Amino acid sequence: MNIMDFNVKKLAADAGTFLSRAVQFTEEKLGQAEKTELDAHLENLLSKAECTKLWTEKIMKQTEVLLQPNPNARIEEFVYEKLDRKAPSRMNNPELLGQYMIDAGNEFGPGTAYGNALIKCGETQKRIGTADRELIQTSAINFLTPLRNFIEGDYKTITKERKLLQNKRLDLDAAKTRLKKAKVAEARAAQLNTSQPEENNIMVNVSYVLNLLHVKWLKSEQEVRITQSEFDRQAEITRLLLEGISSTHAHHLRCLNDFVEAQMTYYAQCYQYMLDLQKQLGSFPSTFLSNNNQSSSTPVQSVSAPSVLASASASLPSVSNSVVTSGISELKSSSGSRKARVLYDYDAANSSELSLLADEVITVYSIPGMDSDWLMGERGNQKGKVPITYLELLN
């Protein structure tokens, strides 16, 4: 029975507090009650926390889209994460493309030019898929998880304490309002006391009312002191939590560096894989490049993928290609030099070759005994072999 009485009293007290806060909040919105303003420093900290939460959410969501463009896959991963279960392993897009290429290459025949190239491209795509998995895993651990921990942990705590601070402020302002009303009522009663005729019964009643109002005033003053103390204490707790946002920024900066490093590693791996593939495709025998089923025992010098495409296009009957071919033939048969524009970037495979940048103009010439697919190139004091398919002779 006592427990039930206690619960009823507590419920009634909570209901009274809630009603008092609701009334105070409504009167503030209507401009009928005064509101205690937070200090400027605390307001700035609150604004900084809200801004941090907003942009952290946006960056986190867009990073998830970057790492996993498939929205269905993201939803599936989210569900499995909430169920605390591991999502089933599936091939990502590069791995799936790589597997298709390998299967197609085996179907066409590894001994054919196209089949061999498909197999090599497929193996490279699967390696890129593996690197993609490593990027996603590393980014999730070192970047996304800390951002999510802030949103779901630290900021939730800040929100909880901020809400509590708001309630303490409403309690304080409600107590101030009651004190103000008590003072006004006591002043009116005192004024009535001085204007009443000298009759005993009336004087007794007025004195009783004055004493009652004075007691209510003292009680309201004590309530204001208590609520002011609770508000100040809660404001200090909230301020300490909000000042931790600066540490959060520093932590997120370290996580951002880890994310950039993971991306740098991923793109460096992809570049190296494609560079290796480019050289493998460039090392095919010359008759392979015409995409027939025969192979040649005389391989061409190592060139990269643009030269393969240029060689293939050069085999098509066109007036412009005939002019280029005749110009190169004339250059090889003479001892002179010509200016040439570089069509593609080219990285030298060894010290005997010259690296090229697209759209630069260099001097080229031929020397006796040089392979038919190469010329000597000069750029200032630098010289070395350059592939013909990367060049466009100028008049």
XYZ file of N, CA and C in Angstrom, residues 165-382:
654
model
N 18.958 19.945 -20.114
C 19.231 21.362 -19.852
C 18.004 22.209 -20.193
N 17.339 21.870 -21.280
C 16.124 22.591 -21.663
C 15.039 22.451 -20.593
N 14.901 21.240 -20.045
C 13.910 21.027 -18.977
C 14.257 21.815 -17.718
N 15.558 21.847 -17.379
C 15.978 22.610 -16.201
C 15.731 24.108 -16.406
N 15.918 24.578 -17.637
C 15.660 25.998 -17.903
C 14.170 26.313 -17.782
N 13.329 25.405 -18.296
C 11.886 25.616 -18.162
C 11.462 25.612 -16.701
N 12.055 24.718 -15.906
C 11.742 24.697 -14.462
C 12.160 26.007 -13.805
N 13.338 26.516 -14.165
C 13.829 27.765 -13.591
C 12.920 28.927 -13.962
N 12.566 29.028 -15.241
C 11.729 30.150 -15.679
C 10.315 30.051 -15.106
N 9.811 28.818 -14.952
C 8.493 28.648 -14.331
C 8.530 29.089 -12.871
N 9.624 28.760 -12.171
C 9.764 29.185 -10.778
C 9.873 30.705 -10.678
N 10.592 31.335 -11.620
C 10.706 32.797 -11.634
C 9.339 33.435 -11.872
N 8.551 32.825 -12.752
C 7.212 33.351 -13.036
C 6.322 33.268 -11.795
N 6.395 32.126 -11.093
C 5.589 31.983 -9.870
C 6.027 32.986 -8.798
N 7.341 33.210 -8.679
C 7.830 34.184 -7.707
C 7.345 35.588 -8.057
N 7.386 35.899 -9.333
C 6.928 37.228 -9.764
C 5.451 37.422 -9.456
N 4.643 36.392 -9.716
C 3.211 36.470 -9.431
C 2.956 36.585 -7.928
N 3.758 35.872 -7.116
C 3.595 35.936 -5.655
C 3.905 37.336 -5.142
N 4.934 37.973 -5.707
C 5.287 39.325 -5.288
C 4.183 40.309 -5.653
N 3.625 40.170 -6.849
C 2.546 41.061 -7.280
C 1.318 40.880 -6.390
N 0.983 39.626 -6.077
C -0.182 39.359 -5.225
C 0.020 39.906 -3.826
N 1.233 39.784 -3.283
C 1.496 40.296 -1.936
C 1.435 41.816 -1.919
N 1.943 42.441 -2.989
C 1.891 43.910 -3.044
C 0.448 44.395 -3.109
N -0.390 43.714 -3.849
C -1.804 44.102 -3.919
C -2.501 43.895 -2.575
N -2.165 42.792 -1.897
C -2.770 42.542 -0.580
C -2.332 43.594 0.424
N -1.071 43.995 0.366
C -0.579 45.032 1.286
C -1.269 46.358 1.021
N -1.485 46.655 -0.271
C -2.188 47.887 -0.620
C -3.631 47.849 -0.133
N -4.260 46.684 -0.231
C -5.635 46.522 0.245
C -5.700 46.680 1.759
N -4.661 46.223 2.462
C -4.615 46.306 3.922
C -4.603 47.757 4.392
N -3.892 48.591 3.686
C -3.806 50.003 4.094
C -5.066 50.775 3.759
N -5.849 50.296 2.816
C -7.056 51.026 2.417
C -8.311 50.518 3.097
N -8.245 49.429 3.876
C -9.429 48.864 4.529
C -9.768 49.647 5.808
N -11.056 49.757 6.155
C -11.457 50.423 7.417
C -11.012 49.610 8.621
N -10.986 50.295 9.750
C -10.507 49.655 10.966
C -11.580 48.760 11.557
N -11.763 47.604 11.010
C -12.681 46.610 11.546
C -11.889 45.348 11.841
N -12.153 44.776 13.020
C -11.325 43.667 13.485
C -11.392 42.459 12.560
N -12.593 42.058 12.170
C -12.721 40.844 11.355
C -12.000 40.984 10.014
N -12.189 42.153 9.390
C -11.549 42.374 8.096
C -10.039 42.404 8.259
N -9.555 43.053 9.311
C -8.108 43.135 9.547
C -7.508 41.755 9.764
N -8.246 40.917 10.492
C -7.739 39.562 10.732
C -7.608 38.802 9.421
N -8.630 38.911 8.565
C -8.608 38.197 7.281
C -7.484 38.700 6.379
N -7.321 40.025 6.327
C -6.277 40.597 5.480
C -4.896 40.189 5.994
N -4.733 40.209 7.319
C -3.443 39.802 7.883
C -3.146 38.339 7.557
N -4.168 37.520 7.637
C -3.977 36.098 7.311
C -3.549 35.924 5.851
N -4.217 36.659 4.962
C -3.870 36.572 3.528
C -2.450 37.055 3.303
N -2.080 38.166 3.984
C -0.720 38.683 3.834
C 0.317 37.656 4.280
N 0.066 37.036 5.417
C 1.006 36.014 5.904
C 1.098 34.828 4.948
N -0.071 34.453 4.414
C -0.089 33.319 3.482
C 0.697 33.645 2.214
N 0.497 34.863 1.707
C 1.210 35.263 0.495
C 2.706 35.400 0.753
N 3.051 35.862 1.969
C 4.465 36.007 2.288
C 5.147 34.631 2.352
N 4.453 33.668 2.937
C 4.992 32.310 2.988
C 5.164 31.752 1.575
N 4.167 32.015 0.708
C 4.246 31.551 -0.677
C 5.409 32.221 -1.409
N 5.642 33.507 -1.085
C 6.750 34.235 -1.691
C 8.083 33.610 -1.273
N 8.227 33.344 0.024
C 9.470 32.739 0.495
C 9.697 31.360 -0.126
N 8.595 30.609 -0.263
C 8.702 29.290 -0.871
C 9.119 29.402 -2.339
N 8.572 30.400 -3.041
C 8.926 30.611 -4.441
C 10.384 31.032 -4.581
N 10.865 31.861 -3.651
C 12.272 32.277 -3.687
C 13.200 31.075 -3.499
N 12.832 30.194 -2.570
C 13.638 28.987 -2.355
C 13.613 28.083 -3.592
N 12.449 28.000 -4.227
C 12.323 27.180 -5.432
C 13.198 27.744 -6.557
N 13.253 29.063 -6.676
C 14.092 29.691 -7.704
C 15.557 29.383 -7.438
N 15.974 29.471 -6.169
C 17.380 29.171 -5.852
C 17.726 27.729 -6.199
N 16.818 26.792 -5.888
C 17.084 25.376 -6.176
C 17.151 25.128 -7.682
N 16.158 25.651 -8.415
C 16.129 25.430 -9.866
C 17.305 26.134 -10.558
N 17.712 27.293 -10.026
C 18.874 27.989 -10.588
C 20.134 27.154 -10.415
N 20.278 26.542 -9.242
C 21.437 25.691 -8.974
C 21.451 24.467 -9.897
N 20.290 23.850 -10.076
C 20.203 22.680 -10.954
C 20.468 23.067 -12.412
N 19.970 24.231 -12.814
C 20.213 24.690 -14.178
C 21.694 24.952 -14.414
N 22.337 25.629 -13.473
C 23.774 25.932 -13.610
C 24.592 24.646 -13.680
N 24.241 23.675 -12.843
C 24.983 22.411 -12.843
C 24.801 21.678 -14.178
N 23.571 21.654 -14.686
C 23.323 20.984 -15.967
C 23.987 21.733 -17.124
N 24.019 23.056 -17.064
C 24.694 23.842 -18.102
C 26.184 23.530 -18.135
N 26.778 23.327 -16.961
C 28.207 22.993 -16.898
C 28.469 21.608 -17.475
N 27.596 20.646 -17.162
C 27.741 19.289 -17.714
C 27.640 19.327 -19.244
N 26.650 20.049 -19.744
C 26.460 20.150 -21.196
C 27.648 20.840 -21.847
N 28.163 21.877 -21.211
C 29.307 22.606 -21.763
C 30.537 21.711 -21.865
N 30.787 20.918 -20.837
C 31.950 20.018 -20.869
C 31.833 18.998 -22.000
N 30.619 18.486 -22.197
C 30.414 17.535 -23.297
C 30.625 18.206 -24.652
N 30.107 19.413 -24.796
C 30.211 20.113 -26.074
C 31.650 20.514 -26.385
N 32.429 20.819 -25.373
C 33.824 21.178 -25.613
C 34.630 19.990 -26.136
N 34.074 18.780 -25.965
C 34.737 17.604 -26.523
C 34.615 17.499 -28.039
N 33.796 18.372 -28.671
C 33.662 18.361 -30.129
C 35.003 18.655 -30.797
N 35.806 19.517 -30.185
C 37.127 19.809 -30.757
C 37.988 18.553 -30.808
N 37.926 17.741 -29.765
C 38.654 16.469 -29.777
C 38.087 15.528 -30.827
N 36.761 15.588 -31.016
C 36.134 14.772 -32.061
C 36.651 15.159 -33.438
N 36.787 16.468 -33.682
C 37.320 16.927 -34.968
C 38.743 16.420 -35.180
N 39.544 16.471 -34.131
C 40.930 15.989 -34.245
C 40.963 14.488 -34.552
N 40.073 13.739 -33.897
C 40.009 12.290 -34.142
C 39.536 12.002 -35.561
N 38.536 12.741 -36.019
C 38.026 12.538 -37.376
C 39.062 12.932 -38.421
N 39.921 13.897 -38.092
C 41.004 14.269 -39.008
C 41.971 13.111 -39.192
N 42.307 12.436 -38.109
C 43.190 11.259 -38.222
C 42.514 10.164 -39.048
N 41.226 9.987 -38.829
C 40.482 8.982 -39.604
C 40.435 9.355 -41.080
N 40.307 10.649 -41.355
C 40.299 11.105 -42.747
C 41.644 10.816 -43.413
N 42.726 11.023 -42.691
C 44.061 10.694 -43.231
C 44.160 9.207 -43.545
N 43.605 8.372 -42.666
C 43.617 6.919 -42.921
C 42.807 6.581 -44.169
N 41.687 7.280 -44.361
C 40.843 7.029 -45.535
C 41.565 7.426 -46.818
N 42.225 8.584 -46.785
C 42.981 9.040 -47.958
C 44.116 8.073 -48.265
N 44.781 7.595 -47.229
C 45.869 6.629 -47.438
C 45.336 5.335 -48.039
N 44.164 4.888 -47.568
C 43.562 3.671 -48.132
C 43.208 3.867 -49.597
N 42.660 5.040 -49.940
C 42.353 5.324 -51.341
C 43.619 5.393 -52.183
N 44.652 6.027 -51.634
C 45.911 6.134 -52.360
C 46.483 4.748 -52.649
N 46.436 3.864 -51.661
C 46.922 2.498 -51.857
C 46.101 1.770 -52.909
N 44.788 1.956 -52.861
C 43.898 1.286 -53.816
C 44.172 1.744 -55.243
N 44.231 3.048 -55.444
C 44.447 3.556 -56.804
C 45.852 3.232 -57.308
N 46.840 3.209 -56.396
C 48.192 2.822 -56.802
C 48.222 1.360 -57.246
N 47.506 0.507 -56.509
C 47.428 -0.906 -56.892
C 46.748 -1.051 -58.254
N 45.632 -0.346 -58.442
C 44.916 -0.438 -59.719
C 45.787 0.050 -60.865
N 46.505 1.142 -60.632
C 47.393 1.666 -61.679
C 48.467 0.645 -62.032
N 49.054 0.030 -61.006
C 50.113 -0.948 -61.260
C 49.563 -2.174 -61.982
N 48.368 -2.611 -61.586
C 47.754 -3.767 -62.253
C 47.508 -3.461 -63.732
N 46.967 -2.282 -64.015
C 46.687 -1.927 -65.400
C 47.963 -1.705 -66.194
N 48.988 -1.181 -65.536
C 50.273 -1.005 -66.210
C 50.865 -2.352 -66.604
N 50.789 -3.305 -65.678
C 51.278 -4.654 -65.987
C 50.460 -5.269 -67.124
N 49.129 -5.073 -67.092
C 48.285 -5.609 -68.153
C 48.614 -4.959 -69.491
N 48.859 -3.655 -69.448
C 49.210 -2.928 -70.664
C 50.469 -3.504 -71.301
N 51.452 -3.786 -70.484
C 52.698 -4.345 -71.004
C 52.494 -5.764 -71.519
N 51.631 -6.532 -70.829
C 51.351 -7.894 -71.301
C 50.666 -7.869 -72.665
N 49.693 -6.957 -72.828
C 49.016 -6.851 -74.111
C 49.961 -6.349 -75.190
N 50.868 -5.471 -74.822
C 51.822 -4.935 -75.785
C 52.875 -5.931 -76.207
N 53.074 -7.009 -75.424
C 54.101 -8.008 -75.744
C 53.571 -9.111 -76.646
N 52.282 -9.018 -77.079
C 51.747 -10.035 -77.989
C 52.506 -9.996 -79.311
N 52.680 -11.142 -79.989
C 53.286 -11.145 -81.323
C 52.489 -10.261 -82.263
N 53.176 -9.705 -83.280
C 52.556 -8.733 -84.180
C 51.361 -9.310 -84.916
N 51.396 -10.594 -85.267
C 50.258 -11.182 -85.969
C 49.080 -11.386 -85.039
N 49.328 -11.424 -83.703
C 48.231 -11.507 -82.741
C 47.381 -10.247 -82.792
N 48.043 -9.116 -83.099
C 47.330 -7.847 -83.061
C 46.296 -7.746 -84.157
N 46.426 -8.552 -85.212
C 45.425 -8.537 -86.277
C 44.260 -9.452 -85.956
N 44.301 -10.091 -84.753
C 43.211 -10.907 -84.234
C 42.909 -12.124 -85.117
N 43.975 -12.793 -85.629
C 43.741 -14.068 -86.289
C 44.171 -15.193 -85.370
N 44.059 -16.404 -85.814
C 44.298 -17.540 -84.953
C 45.727 -18.043 -85.031
N 46.605 -17.356 -85.779
C 47.985 -17.793 -85.909
C 48.854 -16.944 -85.007
N 50.030 -17.441 -84.680
C 50.975 -16.693 -83.849
C 52.268 -16.545 -84.608
N 53.024 -15.529 -84.289
C 54.301 -15.261 -84.940
C 55.412 -15.517 -83.959
N 56.516 -15.968 -84.475
C 57.668 -16.259 -83.617
C 58.503 -15.034 -83.378
N 58.202 -13.903 -84.057
C 58.986 -12.680 -83.899
C 58.170 -11.654 -83.142
N 58.379 -11.495 -81.841
C 57.597 -10.525 -81.076
C 58.074 -9.108 -81.340
N 57.163 -8.159 -81.192
C 57.538 -6.755 -81.323
C 58.096 -6.272 -79.993
N 58.704 -5.084 -80.033
C 59.203 -4.490 -78.796
C 58.036 -4.205 -77.867
N 58.303 -4.174 -76.566
C 57.247 -3.968 -75.583
C 56.640 -2.585 -75.750
N 55.351 -2.542 -76.076
C 54.625 -1.283 -76.186
C 53.374 -1.392 -75.342
N 52.688 -0.315 -75.168
C 51.530 -0.320 -74.285
C 50.240 -0.335 -75.065
N 49.121 -0.364 -74.347
C 47.822 -0.579 -74.960
C 47.466 0.436 -76.031
N 47.782 1.734 -75.870
C 47.450 2.649 -76.957
C 48.100 2.271 -78.272
N 49.349 1.691 -78.220
C 50.000 1.291 -79.460
C 49.274 0.129 -80.105
N 48.697 -0.762 -79.279
C 47.923 -1.878 -79.832
C 46.715 -1.348 -80.568
N 46.015 -0.376 -79.944
C 44.845 0.184 -80.599
C 45.235 0.948 -81.847
N 46.365 1.685 -81.764
C 46.803 2.453 -82.926
C 47.210 1.533 -84.059
N 47.868 0.394 -83.744
C 48.275 -0.553 -84.773
C 47.059 -1.163 -85.438
N 46.035 -1.483 -84.612
C 44.830 -2.073 -85.177
C 44.134 -1.094 -86.106
N 44.061 0.185 -85.671
C 43.409 1.171 -86.523
C 44.234 1.467 -87.762
N 45.575 1.340 -87.638
C 46.443 1.611 -88.778
C 46.270 0.570 -89.874
N 45.792 -0.642 -89.517
C 45.611 -1.686 -90.512
C 44.385 -1.470 -91.375
N 43.487 -0.509 -90.971
C 42.298 -0.224 -91.756
C 42.658 0.640 -92.939
N 42.030 0.431 -94.077
C 42.355 1.220 -95.273
C 41.830 2.643 -95.138
N 42.715 3.606 -95.022
C 42.332 5.010 -94.975
C 43.445 5.841 -95.560
N 43.077 6.981 -96.082
C 44.053 7.842 -96.735
C 45.043 8.394 -95.730
N 44.523 8.819 -94.558
C 45.395 9.442 -93.564
C 46.430 8.462 -93.072
N 46.056 7.219 -92.806
C 47.014 6.229 -92.333
C 48.062 5.923 -93.390
N 47.672 5.919 -94.662
C 48.621 5.668 -95.741
C 49.660 6.769 -95.793
N 49.183 8.015 -95.551
C 50.116 9.143 -95.555
C 51.112 9.010 -94.415
N 50.613 8.632 -93.208
C 51.494 8.459 -92.060
C 52.516 7.380 -92.329
N 52.040 6.242 -92.879
C 52.953 5.129 -93.144
C 54.022 5.527 -94.146
N 53.619 6.225 -95.215
C 54.601 6.638 -96.208
C 55.583 7.636 -95.633
N 55.081 8.526 -94.725
C 55.983 9.486 -94.109
C 57.015 8.812 -93.246
N 56.623 7.802 -92.485
C 57.569 7.076 -91.633
C 58.559 6.303 -92.492
N 58.065 5.725 -93.582
C 58.965 4.979 -94.482
C 60.014 5.908 -95.074
N 59.589 7.110 -95.494
C 60.544 8.074 -96.045
C 61.561 8.482 -94.990
N 61.073 8.654 -93.735
C 61.983 9.041 -92.663
C 63.003 7.963 -92.399
N 62.582 6.686 -92.437
C 63.505 5.581 -92.173
C 64.540 5.417 -93.290
N 64.104 5.733 -94.517
C 65.028 5.559 -95.644
C 65.994 6.716 -95.781
N 65.725 7.832 -95.102
C 66.620 8.990 -95.177
C 67.406 9.118 -93.881
N 68.352 10.023 -93.902
C 69.172 10.258 -92.692
C 68.737 11.515 -91.968
N 67.615 12.120 -92.408
C 67.166 13.360 -91.800
C 66.294 13.128 -90.572
N 65.739 14.212 -90.047
C 64.877 14.155 -88.863
C 63.585 14.911 -89.149
N 62.538 14.625 -88.345
C 61.238 15.261 -88.493
C 60.691 15.625 -87.112
N 59.784 16.570 -87.095
C 59.060 16.881 -85.877
C 57.831 15.967 -85.799
N 57.508 15.533 -84.587
C 56.362 14.648 -84.396
C 55.606 15.049 -83.138
N 54.284 14.958 -83.210
C 53.440 15.225 -82.028
C 53.109 13.912 -81.337
N 53.200 13.913 -80.003
C 52.944 12.700 -79.223
C 51.436 12.543 -79.031
N 50.907 11.356 -79.340
C 49.471 11.091 -79.253
C 49.029 10.660 -77.858
N 49.874 9.889 -77.154
C 49.516 9.352 -75.836
C 50.719 9.479 -74.896
N 50.425 9.471 -73.595
C 51.509 9.355 -72.612
C 52.172 7.987 -72.741
N 53.483 7.967 -72.536
C 54.209 6.702 -72.591
C 55.285 6.695 -71.523
N 55.309 5.634 -70.705
C 56.333 5.469 -69.678
C 57.422 4.557 -70.211
N 58.646 5.033 -70.177
C 59.769 4.241 -70.682
C 59.917 2.956 -69.871
N 60.102 1.836 -70.588
C 60.263 0.544 -69.912
C 61.682 0.352 -69.400
N 62.658 1.017 -70.021
C 64.054 0.911 -69.579
C 64.790 2.188 -69.974
N 66.090 2.232 -69.676
C 66.872 3.452 -69.883
C 67.108 3.771 -71.352
N 66.888 2.797 -72.235
C 67.114 3.057 -73.660
C 65.916 3.741 -74.311
N 64.777 3.807 -73.599
C 63.577 4.414 -74.143
C 63.369 5.814 -73.571
N 62.525 6.609 -74.226
C 62.243 7.982 -73.820
C 60.771 8.086 -73.401
N 60.508 8.565 -72.199
C 59.128 8.758 -71.751
C 58.496 9.929 -72.503
N 57.197 9.811 -72.773
C 56.499 10.808 -73.570
C 55.277 11.345 -72.836
N 54.915 12.587 -73.158
C 53.703 13.206 -72.649
C 52.814 13.564 -73.830
N 51.531 13.312 -73.720
C 50.605 13.582 -74.811
C 50.648 15.044 -75.220
N 50.595 15.269 -76.538
C 50.530 16.601 -77.162
C 51.854 17.349 -77.182
N 52.939 16.787 -76.633
C 54.227 17.471 -76.763
C 54.814 17.181 -78.148
N 55.697 18.039 -78.601
C 56.342 17.894 -79.906
C 57.814 17.567 -79.692
N 58.281 16.491 -80.335
C 59.669 16.057 -80.209
C 60.270 15.883 -81.594
N 61.584 15.730 -81.630
C 62.299 15.451 -82.883
C 62.545 13.954 -82.981
N 62.253 13.367 -84.128
C 62.445 11.925 -84.304
C 63.279 11.671 -85.554
N 64.012 10.577 -85.535
C 64.810 10.144 -86.681
C 65.078 8.659 -86.536
N 65.569 8.066 -87.590
C 65.842 6.632 -87.599
C 67.339 6.391 -87.656
N 67.753 5.275 -87.076
C 69.159 4.866 -87.156
C 69.208 3.460 -87.744
N 70.277 3.131 -88.429
C 70.380 1.807 -89.072
C 70.231 0.676 -88.059
N 69.530 -0.364 -88.462
C 69.371 -1.546 -87.626
C 68.277 -1.442 -86.588
N 67.566 -0.324 -86.534
C 66.499 -0.154 -85.534
C 65.253 -0.925 -85.962
N 64.537 -1.446 -84.992
C 63.307 -2.176 -85.263
C 62.325 -1.277 -85.992
N 61.502 -1.886 -86.858
C 60.609 -1.110 -87.713
C 59.510 -0.387 -86.933
N 59.240 -0.810 -85.698
C 58.171 -0.186 -84.910
C 58.665 0.936 -84.015
N 59.931 1.302 -84.135
C 60.512 2.278 -83.225
C 61.293 3.339 -83.983
N 61.402 4.526 -83.386
C 62.249 5.605 -83.863
C 63.048 6.152 -82.690
N 64.078 6.902 -82.986
C 64.804 7.610 -81.935
C 64.145 8.967 -81.729
N 63.902 9.348 -80.491
C 63.277 10.622 -80.173
C 64.198 11.491 -79.344
N 64.121 12.794 -79.555
C 64.928 13.753 -78.811
C 64.028 14.852 -78.261
N 64.291 15.185 -77.013
C 63.622 16.305 -76.356
C 64.686 17.056 -75.582
N 65.206 18.137 -76.144
C 66.300 18.840 -75.490
C 67.544 17.958 -75.435
N 68.033 17.742 -74.220
C 69.209 16.889 -74.042
C 68.852 15.428 -73.828
N 67.549 15.117 -73.798
C 67.114 13.746 -73.578
C 66.858 13.055 -74.911
